[in-house]
PDB file of C-alpha atoms in Angstrom:
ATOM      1  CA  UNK A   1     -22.760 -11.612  46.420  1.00 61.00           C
ATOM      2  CA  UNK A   2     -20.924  -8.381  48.026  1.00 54.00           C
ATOM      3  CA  UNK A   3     -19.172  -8.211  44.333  1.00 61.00           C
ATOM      4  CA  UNK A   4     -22.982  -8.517  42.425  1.00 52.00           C
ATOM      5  CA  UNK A   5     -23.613  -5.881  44.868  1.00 49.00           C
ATOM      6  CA  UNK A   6     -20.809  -2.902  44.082  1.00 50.00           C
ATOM      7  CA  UNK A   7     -21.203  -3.737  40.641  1.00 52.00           C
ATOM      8  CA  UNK A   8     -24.766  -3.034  40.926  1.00 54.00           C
ATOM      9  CA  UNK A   9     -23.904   0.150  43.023  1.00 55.00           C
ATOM     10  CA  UNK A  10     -21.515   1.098  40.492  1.00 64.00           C
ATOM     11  CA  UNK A  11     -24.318   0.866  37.683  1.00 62.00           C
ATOM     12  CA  UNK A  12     -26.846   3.043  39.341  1.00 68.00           C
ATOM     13  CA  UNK A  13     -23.932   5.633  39.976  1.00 73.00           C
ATOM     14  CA  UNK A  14     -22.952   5.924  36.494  1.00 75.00           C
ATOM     15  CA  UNK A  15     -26.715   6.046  35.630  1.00 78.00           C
ATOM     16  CA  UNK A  16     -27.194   9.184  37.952  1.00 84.00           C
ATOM     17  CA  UNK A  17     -23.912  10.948  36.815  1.00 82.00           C
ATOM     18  CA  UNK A  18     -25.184  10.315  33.089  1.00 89.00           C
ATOM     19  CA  UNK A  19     -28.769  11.815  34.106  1.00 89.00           C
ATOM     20  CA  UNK A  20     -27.414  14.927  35.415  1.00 92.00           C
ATOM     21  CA  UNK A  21     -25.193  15.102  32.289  1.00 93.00           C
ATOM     22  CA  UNK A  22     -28.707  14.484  30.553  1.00 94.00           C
ATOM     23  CA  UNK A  23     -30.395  17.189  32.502  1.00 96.00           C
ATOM     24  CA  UNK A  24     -27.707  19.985  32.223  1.00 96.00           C
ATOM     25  CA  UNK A  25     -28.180  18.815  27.954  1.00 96.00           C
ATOM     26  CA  UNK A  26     -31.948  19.779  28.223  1.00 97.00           C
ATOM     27  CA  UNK A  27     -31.614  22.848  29.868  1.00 97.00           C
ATOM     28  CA  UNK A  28     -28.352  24.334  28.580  1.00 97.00           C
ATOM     29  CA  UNK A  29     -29.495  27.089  25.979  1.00 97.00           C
ATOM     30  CA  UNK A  30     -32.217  28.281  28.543  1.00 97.00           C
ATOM     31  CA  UNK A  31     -29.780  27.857  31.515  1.00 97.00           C
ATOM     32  CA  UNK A  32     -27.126  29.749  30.092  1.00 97.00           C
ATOM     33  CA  UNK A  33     -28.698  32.804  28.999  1.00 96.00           C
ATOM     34  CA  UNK A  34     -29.665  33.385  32.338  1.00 96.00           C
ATOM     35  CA  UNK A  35     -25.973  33.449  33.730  1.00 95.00           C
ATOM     36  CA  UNK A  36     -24.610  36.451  32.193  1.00 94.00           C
ATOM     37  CA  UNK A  37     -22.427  37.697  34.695  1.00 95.00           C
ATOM     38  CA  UNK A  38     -19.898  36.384  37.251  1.00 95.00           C
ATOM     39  CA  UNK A  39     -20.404  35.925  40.547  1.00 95.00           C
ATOM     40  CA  UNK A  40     -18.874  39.035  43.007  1.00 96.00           C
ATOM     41  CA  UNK A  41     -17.211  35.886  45.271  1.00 97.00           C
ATOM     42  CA  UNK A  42     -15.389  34.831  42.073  1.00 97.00           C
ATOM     43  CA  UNK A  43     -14.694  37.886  40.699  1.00 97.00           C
ATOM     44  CA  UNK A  44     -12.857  39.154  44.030  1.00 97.00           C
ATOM     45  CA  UNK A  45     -11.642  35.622  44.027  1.00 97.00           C
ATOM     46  CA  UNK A  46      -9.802  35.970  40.943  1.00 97.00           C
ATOM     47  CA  UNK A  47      -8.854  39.699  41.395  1.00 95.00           C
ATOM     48  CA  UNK A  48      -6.515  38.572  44.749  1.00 95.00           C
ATOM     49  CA  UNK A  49      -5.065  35.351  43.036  1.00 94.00           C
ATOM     50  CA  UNK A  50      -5.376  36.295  39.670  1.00 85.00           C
ATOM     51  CA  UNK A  51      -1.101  35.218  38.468  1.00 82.00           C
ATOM     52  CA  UNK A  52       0.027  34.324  34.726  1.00 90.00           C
ATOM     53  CA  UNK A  53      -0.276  30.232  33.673  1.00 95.00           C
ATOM     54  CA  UNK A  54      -2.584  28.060  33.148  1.00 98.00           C
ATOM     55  CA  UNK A  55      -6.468  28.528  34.845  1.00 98.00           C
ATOM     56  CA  UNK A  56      -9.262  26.070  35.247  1.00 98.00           C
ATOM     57  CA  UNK A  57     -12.694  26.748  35.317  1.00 98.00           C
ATOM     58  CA  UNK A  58     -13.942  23.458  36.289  1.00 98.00           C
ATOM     59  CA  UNK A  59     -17.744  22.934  35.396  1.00 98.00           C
ATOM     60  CA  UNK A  60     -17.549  26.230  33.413  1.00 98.00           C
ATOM     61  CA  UNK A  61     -21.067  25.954  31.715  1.00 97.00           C
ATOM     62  CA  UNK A  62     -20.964  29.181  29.680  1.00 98.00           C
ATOM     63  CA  UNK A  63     -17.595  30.282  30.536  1.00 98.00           C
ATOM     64  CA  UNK A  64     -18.596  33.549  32.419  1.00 98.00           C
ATOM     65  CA  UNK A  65     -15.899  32.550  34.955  1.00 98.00           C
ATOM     66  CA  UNK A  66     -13.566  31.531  32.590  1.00 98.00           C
ATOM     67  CA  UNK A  67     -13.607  34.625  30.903  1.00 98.00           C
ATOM     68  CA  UNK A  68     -12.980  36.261  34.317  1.00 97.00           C
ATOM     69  CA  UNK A  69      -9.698  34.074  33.890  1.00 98.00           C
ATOM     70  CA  UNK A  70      -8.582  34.320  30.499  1.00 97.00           C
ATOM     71  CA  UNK A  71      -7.943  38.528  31.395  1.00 96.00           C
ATOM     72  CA  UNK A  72      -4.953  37.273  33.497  1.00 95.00           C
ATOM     73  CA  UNK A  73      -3.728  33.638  32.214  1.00 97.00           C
ATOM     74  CA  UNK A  74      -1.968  32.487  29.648  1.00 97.00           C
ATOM     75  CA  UNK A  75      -4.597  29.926  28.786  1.00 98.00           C
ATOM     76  CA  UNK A  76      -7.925  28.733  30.312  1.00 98.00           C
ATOM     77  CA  UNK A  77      -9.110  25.561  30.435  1.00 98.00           C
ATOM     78  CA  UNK A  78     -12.865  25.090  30.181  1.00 98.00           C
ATOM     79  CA  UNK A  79     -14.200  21.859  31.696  1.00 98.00           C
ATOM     80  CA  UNK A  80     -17.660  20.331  31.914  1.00 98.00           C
ATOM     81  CA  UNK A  81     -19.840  16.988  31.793  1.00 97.00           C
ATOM     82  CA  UNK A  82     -22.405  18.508  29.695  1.00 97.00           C
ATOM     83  CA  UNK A  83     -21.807  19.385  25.636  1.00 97.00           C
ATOM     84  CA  UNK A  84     -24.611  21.417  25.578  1.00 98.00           C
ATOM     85  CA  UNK A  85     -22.905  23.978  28.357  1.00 98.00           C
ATOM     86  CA  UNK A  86     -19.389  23.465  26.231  1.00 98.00           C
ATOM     87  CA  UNK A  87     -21.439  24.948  23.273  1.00 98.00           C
ATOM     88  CA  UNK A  88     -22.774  27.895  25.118  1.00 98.00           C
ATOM     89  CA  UNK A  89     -19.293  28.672  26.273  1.00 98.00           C
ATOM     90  CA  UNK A  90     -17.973  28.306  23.004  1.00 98.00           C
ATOM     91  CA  UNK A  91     -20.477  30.803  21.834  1.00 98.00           C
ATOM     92  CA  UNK A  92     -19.523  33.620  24.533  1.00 98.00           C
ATOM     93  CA  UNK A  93     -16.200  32.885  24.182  1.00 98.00           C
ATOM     94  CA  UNK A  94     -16.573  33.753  20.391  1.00 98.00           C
ATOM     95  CA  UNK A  95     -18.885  36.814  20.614  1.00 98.00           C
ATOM     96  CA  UNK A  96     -16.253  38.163  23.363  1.00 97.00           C
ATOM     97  CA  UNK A  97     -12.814  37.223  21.614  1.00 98.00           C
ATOM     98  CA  UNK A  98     -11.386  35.374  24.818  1.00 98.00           C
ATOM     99  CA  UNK A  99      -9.419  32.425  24.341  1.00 98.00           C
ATOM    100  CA  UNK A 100     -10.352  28.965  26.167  1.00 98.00           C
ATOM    101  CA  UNK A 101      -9.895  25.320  25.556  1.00 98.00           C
ATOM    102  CA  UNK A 102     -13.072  23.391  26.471  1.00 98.00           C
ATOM    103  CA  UNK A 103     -13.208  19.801  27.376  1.00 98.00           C
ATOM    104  CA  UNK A 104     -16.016  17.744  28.272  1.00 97.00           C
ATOM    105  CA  UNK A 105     -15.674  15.135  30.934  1.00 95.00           C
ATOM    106  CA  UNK A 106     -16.101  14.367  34.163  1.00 94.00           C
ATOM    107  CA  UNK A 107     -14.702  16.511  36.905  1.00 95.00           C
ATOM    108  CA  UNK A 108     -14.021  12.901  39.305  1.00 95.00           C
ATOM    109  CA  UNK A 109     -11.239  11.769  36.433  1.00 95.00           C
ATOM    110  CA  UNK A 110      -9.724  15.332  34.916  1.00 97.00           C
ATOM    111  CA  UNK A 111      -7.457  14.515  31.925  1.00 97.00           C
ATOM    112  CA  UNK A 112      -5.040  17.234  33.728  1.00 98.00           C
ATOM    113  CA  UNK A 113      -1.220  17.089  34.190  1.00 97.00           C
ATOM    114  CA  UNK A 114      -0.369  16.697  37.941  1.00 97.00           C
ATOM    115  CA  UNK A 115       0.673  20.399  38.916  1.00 97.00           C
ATOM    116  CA  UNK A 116      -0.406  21.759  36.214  1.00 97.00           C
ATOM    117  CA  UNK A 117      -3.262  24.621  37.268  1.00 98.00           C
ATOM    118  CA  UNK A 118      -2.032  27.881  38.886  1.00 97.00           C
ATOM    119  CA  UNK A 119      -5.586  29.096  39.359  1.00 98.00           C
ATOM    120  CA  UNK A 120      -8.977  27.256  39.427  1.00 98.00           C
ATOM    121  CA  UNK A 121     -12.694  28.057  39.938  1.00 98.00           C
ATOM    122  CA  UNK A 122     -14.679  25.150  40.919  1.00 98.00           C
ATOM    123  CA  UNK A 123     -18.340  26.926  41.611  1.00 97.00           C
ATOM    124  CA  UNK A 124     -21.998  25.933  41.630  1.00 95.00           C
ATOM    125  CA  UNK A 125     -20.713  22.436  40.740  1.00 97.00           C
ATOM    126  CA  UNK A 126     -19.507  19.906  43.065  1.00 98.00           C
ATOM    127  CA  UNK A 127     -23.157  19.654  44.654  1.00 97.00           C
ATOM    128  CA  UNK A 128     -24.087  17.818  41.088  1.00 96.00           C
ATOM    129  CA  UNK A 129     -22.103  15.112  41.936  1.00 96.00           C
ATOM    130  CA  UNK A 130     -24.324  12.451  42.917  1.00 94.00           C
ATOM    131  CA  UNK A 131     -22.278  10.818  45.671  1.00 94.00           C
ATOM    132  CA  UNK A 132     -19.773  11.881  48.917  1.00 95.00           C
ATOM    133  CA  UNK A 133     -17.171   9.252  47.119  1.00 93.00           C
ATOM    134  CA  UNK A 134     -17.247  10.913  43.875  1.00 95.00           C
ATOM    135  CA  UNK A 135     -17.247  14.336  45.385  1.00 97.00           C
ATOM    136  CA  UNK A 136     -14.466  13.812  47.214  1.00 97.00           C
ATOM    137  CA  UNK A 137     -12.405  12.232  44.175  1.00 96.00           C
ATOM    138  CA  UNK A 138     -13.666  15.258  42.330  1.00 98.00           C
ATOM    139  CA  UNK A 139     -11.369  17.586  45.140  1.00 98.00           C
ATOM    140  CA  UNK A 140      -8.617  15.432  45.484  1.00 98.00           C
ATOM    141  CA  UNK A 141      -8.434  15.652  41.353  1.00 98.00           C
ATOM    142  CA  UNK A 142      -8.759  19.631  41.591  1.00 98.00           C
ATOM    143  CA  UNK A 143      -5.273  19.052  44.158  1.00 98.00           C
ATOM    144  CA  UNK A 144      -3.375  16.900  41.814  1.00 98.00           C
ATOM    145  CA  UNK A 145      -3.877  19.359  39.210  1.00 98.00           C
ATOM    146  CA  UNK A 146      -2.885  22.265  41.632  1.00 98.00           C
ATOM    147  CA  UNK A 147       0.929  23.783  40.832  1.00 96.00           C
ATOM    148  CA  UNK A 148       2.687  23.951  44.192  1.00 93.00           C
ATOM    149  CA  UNK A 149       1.507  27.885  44.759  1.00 94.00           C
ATOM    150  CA  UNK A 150      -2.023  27.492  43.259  1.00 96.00           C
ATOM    151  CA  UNK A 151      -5.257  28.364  44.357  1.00 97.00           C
ATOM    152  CA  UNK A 152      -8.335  27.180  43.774  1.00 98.00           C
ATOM    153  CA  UNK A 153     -12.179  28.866  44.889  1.00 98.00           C
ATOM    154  CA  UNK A 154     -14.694  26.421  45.852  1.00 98.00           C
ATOM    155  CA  UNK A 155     -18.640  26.268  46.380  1.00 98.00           C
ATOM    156  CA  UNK A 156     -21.496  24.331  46.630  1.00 98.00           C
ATOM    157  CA  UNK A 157     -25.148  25.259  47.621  1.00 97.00           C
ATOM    158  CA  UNK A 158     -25.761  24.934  51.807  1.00 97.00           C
ATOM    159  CA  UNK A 159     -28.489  24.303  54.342  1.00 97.00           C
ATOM    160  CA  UNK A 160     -27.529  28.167  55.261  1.00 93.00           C
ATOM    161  CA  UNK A 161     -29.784  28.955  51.857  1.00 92.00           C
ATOM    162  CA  UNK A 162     -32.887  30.331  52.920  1.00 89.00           C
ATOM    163  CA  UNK A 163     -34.895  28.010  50.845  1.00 89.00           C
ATOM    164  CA  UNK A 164     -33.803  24.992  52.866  1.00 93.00           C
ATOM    165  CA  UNK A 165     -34.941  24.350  56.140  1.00 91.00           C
ATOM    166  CA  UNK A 166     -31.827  21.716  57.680  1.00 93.00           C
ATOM    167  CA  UNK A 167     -28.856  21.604  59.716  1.00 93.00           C
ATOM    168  CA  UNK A 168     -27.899  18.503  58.242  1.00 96.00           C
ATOM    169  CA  UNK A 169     -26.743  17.991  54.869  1.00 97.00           C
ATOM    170  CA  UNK A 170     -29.161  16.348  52.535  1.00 97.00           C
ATOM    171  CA  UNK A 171     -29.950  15.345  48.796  1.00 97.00           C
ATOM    172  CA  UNK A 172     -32.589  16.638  46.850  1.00 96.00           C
ATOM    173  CA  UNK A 173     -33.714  18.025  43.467  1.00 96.00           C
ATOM    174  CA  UNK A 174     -34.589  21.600  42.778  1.00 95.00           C
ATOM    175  CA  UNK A 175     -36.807  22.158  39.649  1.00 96.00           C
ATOM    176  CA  UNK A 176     -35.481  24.152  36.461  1.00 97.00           C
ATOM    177  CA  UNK A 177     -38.567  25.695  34.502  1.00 98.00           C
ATOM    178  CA  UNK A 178     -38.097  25.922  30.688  1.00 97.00           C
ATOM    179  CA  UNK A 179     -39.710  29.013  29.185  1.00 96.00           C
ATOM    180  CA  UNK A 180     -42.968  26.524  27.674  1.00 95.00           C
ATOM    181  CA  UNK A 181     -42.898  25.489  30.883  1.00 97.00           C
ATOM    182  CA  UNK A 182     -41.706  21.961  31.440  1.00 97.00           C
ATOM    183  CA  UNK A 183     -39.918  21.419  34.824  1.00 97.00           C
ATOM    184  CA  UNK A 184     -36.843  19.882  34.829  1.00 97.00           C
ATOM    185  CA  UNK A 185     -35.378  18.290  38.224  1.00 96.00           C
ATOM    186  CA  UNK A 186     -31.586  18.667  38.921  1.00 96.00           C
ATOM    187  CA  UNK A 187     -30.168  16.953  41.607  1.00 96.00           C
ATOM    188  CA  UNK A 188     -28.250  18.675  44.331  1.00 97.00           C
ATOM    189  CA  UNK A 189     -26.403  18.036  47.451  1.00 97.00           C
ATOM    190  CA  UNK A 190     -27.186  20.111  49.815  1.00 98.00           C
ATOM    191  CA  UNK A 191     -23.715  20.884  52.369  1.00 98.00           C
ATOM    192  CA  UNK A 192     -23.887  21.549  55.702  1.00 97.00           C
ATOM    193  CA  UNK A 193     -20.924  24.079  56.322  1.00 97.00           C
ATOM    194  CA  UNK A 194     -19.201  21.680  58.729  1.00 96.00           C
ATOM    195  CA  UNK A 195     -19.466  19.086  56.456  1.00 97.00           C
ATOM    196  CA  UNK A 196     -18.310  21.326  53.392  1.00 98.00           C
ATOM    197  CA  UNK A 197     -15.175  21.849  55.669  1.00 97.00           C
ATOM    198  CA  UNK A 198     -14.645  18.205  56.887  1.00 97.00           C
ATOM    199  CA  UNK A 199     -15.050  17.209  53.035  1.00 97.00           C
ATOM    200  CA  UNK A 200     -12.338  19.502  52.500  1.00 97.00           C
ATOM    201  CA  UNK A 201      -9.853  18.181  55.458  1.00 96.00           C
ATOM    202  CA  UNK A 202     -10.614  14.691  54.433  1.00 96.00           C
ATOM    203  CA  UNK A 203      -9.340  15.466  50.068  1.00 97.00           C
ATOM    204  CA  UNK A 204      -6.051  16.458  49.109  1.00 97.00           C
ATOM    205  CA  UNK A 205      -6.755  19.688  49.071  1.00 98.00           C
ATOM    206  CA  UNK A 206      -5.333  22.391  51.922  1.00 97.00           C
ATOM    207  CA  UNK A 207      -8.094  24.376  53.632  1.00 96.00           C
ATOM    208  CA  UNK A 208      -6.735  28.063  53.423  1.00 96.00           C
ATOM    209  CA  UNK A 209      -9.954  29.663  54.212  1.00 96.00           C
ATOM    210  CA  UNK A 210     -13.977  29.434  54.417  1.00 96.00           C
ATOM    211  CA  UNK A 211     -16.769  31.608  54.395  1.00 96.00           C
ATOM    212  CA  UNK A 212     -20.960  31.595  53.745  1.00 96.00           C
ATOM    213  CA  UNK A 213     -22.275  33.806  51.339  1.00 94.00           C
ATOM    214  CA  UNK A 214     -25.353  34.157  49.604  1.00 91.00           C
ATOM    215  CA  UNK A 215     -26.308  30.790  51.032  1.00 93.00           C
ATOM    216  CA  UNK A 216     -23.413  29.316  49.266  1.00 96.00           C
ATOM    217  CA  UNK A 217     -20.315  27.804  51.185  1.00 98.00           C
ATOM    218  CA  UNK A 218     -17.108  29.067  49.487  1.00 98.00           C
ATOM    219  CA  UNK A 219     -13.912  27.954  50.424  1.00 98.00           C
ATOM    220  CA  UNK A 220      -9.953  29.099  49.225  1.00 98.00           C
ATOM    221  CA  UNK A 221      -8.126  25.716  48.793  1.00 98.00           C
ATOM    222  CA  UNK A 222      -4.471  25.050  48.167  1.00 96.00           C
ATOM    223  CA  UNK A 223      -3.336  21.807  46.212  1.00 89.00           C
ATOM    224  CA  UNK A 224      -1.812  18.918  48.335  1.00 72.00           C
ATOM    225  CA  UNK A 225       0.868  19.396  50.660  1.00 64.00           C
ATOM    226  CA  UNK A 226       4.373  18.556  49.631  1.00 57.00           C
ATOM    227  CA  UNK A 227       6.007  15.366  51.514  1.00 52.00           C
ATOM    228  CA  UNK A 228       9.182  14.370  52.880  1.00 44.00           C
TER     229      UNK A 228
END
């Protein structure tokens, strides 16, 4: 019976991971066009920690962060569950002759090399993941990939937003309008700061520093701690 049962939960989790793939598909032309520039907490992100190598942009949609990278790395990876996103990116990354290599996947299982990021961006994205368990597989994949020195900017959407109205952290969906004017539901989870942070002390990752901004928590993360 428990085995019917986590196969069953295993089923509907795949199902919602593939429907937020889905979702980002529908809305990815429309979506993208209206993220033209990159966000100031990235952009002085990258500016402090901005080294040679290899950088990530993990759940890049239309590569307006990764293009913040690829003016300091040697290469950029691009990385995100949707194909329709990948093709947006692949469109600015053409029009704007910057180099990146974009993969579609899921950002749980990244088809990385241990150590092999010196500087990742991880924004707006980890709050699409549909579970705690598979957000907190997604960090402790963004700290295997880590080099040693890396650094890696997180966010995710919080209860300090002033559209929410909650001191505890809570799913929901918040409605994309296309421009004929179908709504489109995306789900998010919704962080509590303190749970942002304990998420982070509980993964791989090393908490180097947090901060709330534009009703966004952001966070500076370190890959895992060497051992023995």
């Amino acid at each position: 019976m428990a085995g019917d049962q986590d196969r069953e939960s295993n089923r509907d989790e795949v199902a919602r991971r593939e429907d937020v793939r889905d979702t980002y598909d529908q809305i990815a032309t429309h979506f993208a066009s209206t993220r033209e520039y990159a966000w100031p907490e990235v952009e002085a992100f990258v500016d402090a920690h901005a080294r040679d190598g290899v950088g990530l942009d993990l759940g890049c949609g239309n590569c307006r962060h990764a293009e913040l990278l690829a003016a300091d790395c040697e290469s950029v990876v691009g990385f995100d569950v949707s194909r329709g996103l990948l093709e947006t990116g692949r469109d600015r990354a053409r029009e704007r002759a910057f180099a990146v290599e974009l993969i579609q996947g899921d950002a749980a299982t990244l088809p990385l090399a241990e150590n092999s990021v010196d500087i990742a961006v991880y924004v707006a994205t980890l709050h699409h993941l549909p579970t705690r368990a598979t957000r907190r597989d997604s960090l402790d994949e963004l700290a295997r990939v880590l080099s040693p020195d890396g650094r890696a900017l997180v966010s995710a959407w919080s209860t300090a937003h002033d559209r929410f109205d909650a001191t505890e952290g809570f799913d929901t969906t918040v409605e994309w309008t296309l421009p004929g004017g179908e709504p489109v539901d995306r789900f998010y989870h919704i962080y509590a700061p303190d749970e942002f942070e304990a998420d982070l002390a509980d993964s791989d990752l090393a908490l180097r520093e947090s901060a709330l901004s534009s009703g966004n928590c952001y966070a500076t993360v370190a890959g895992a701690e060497p051992t023995g």
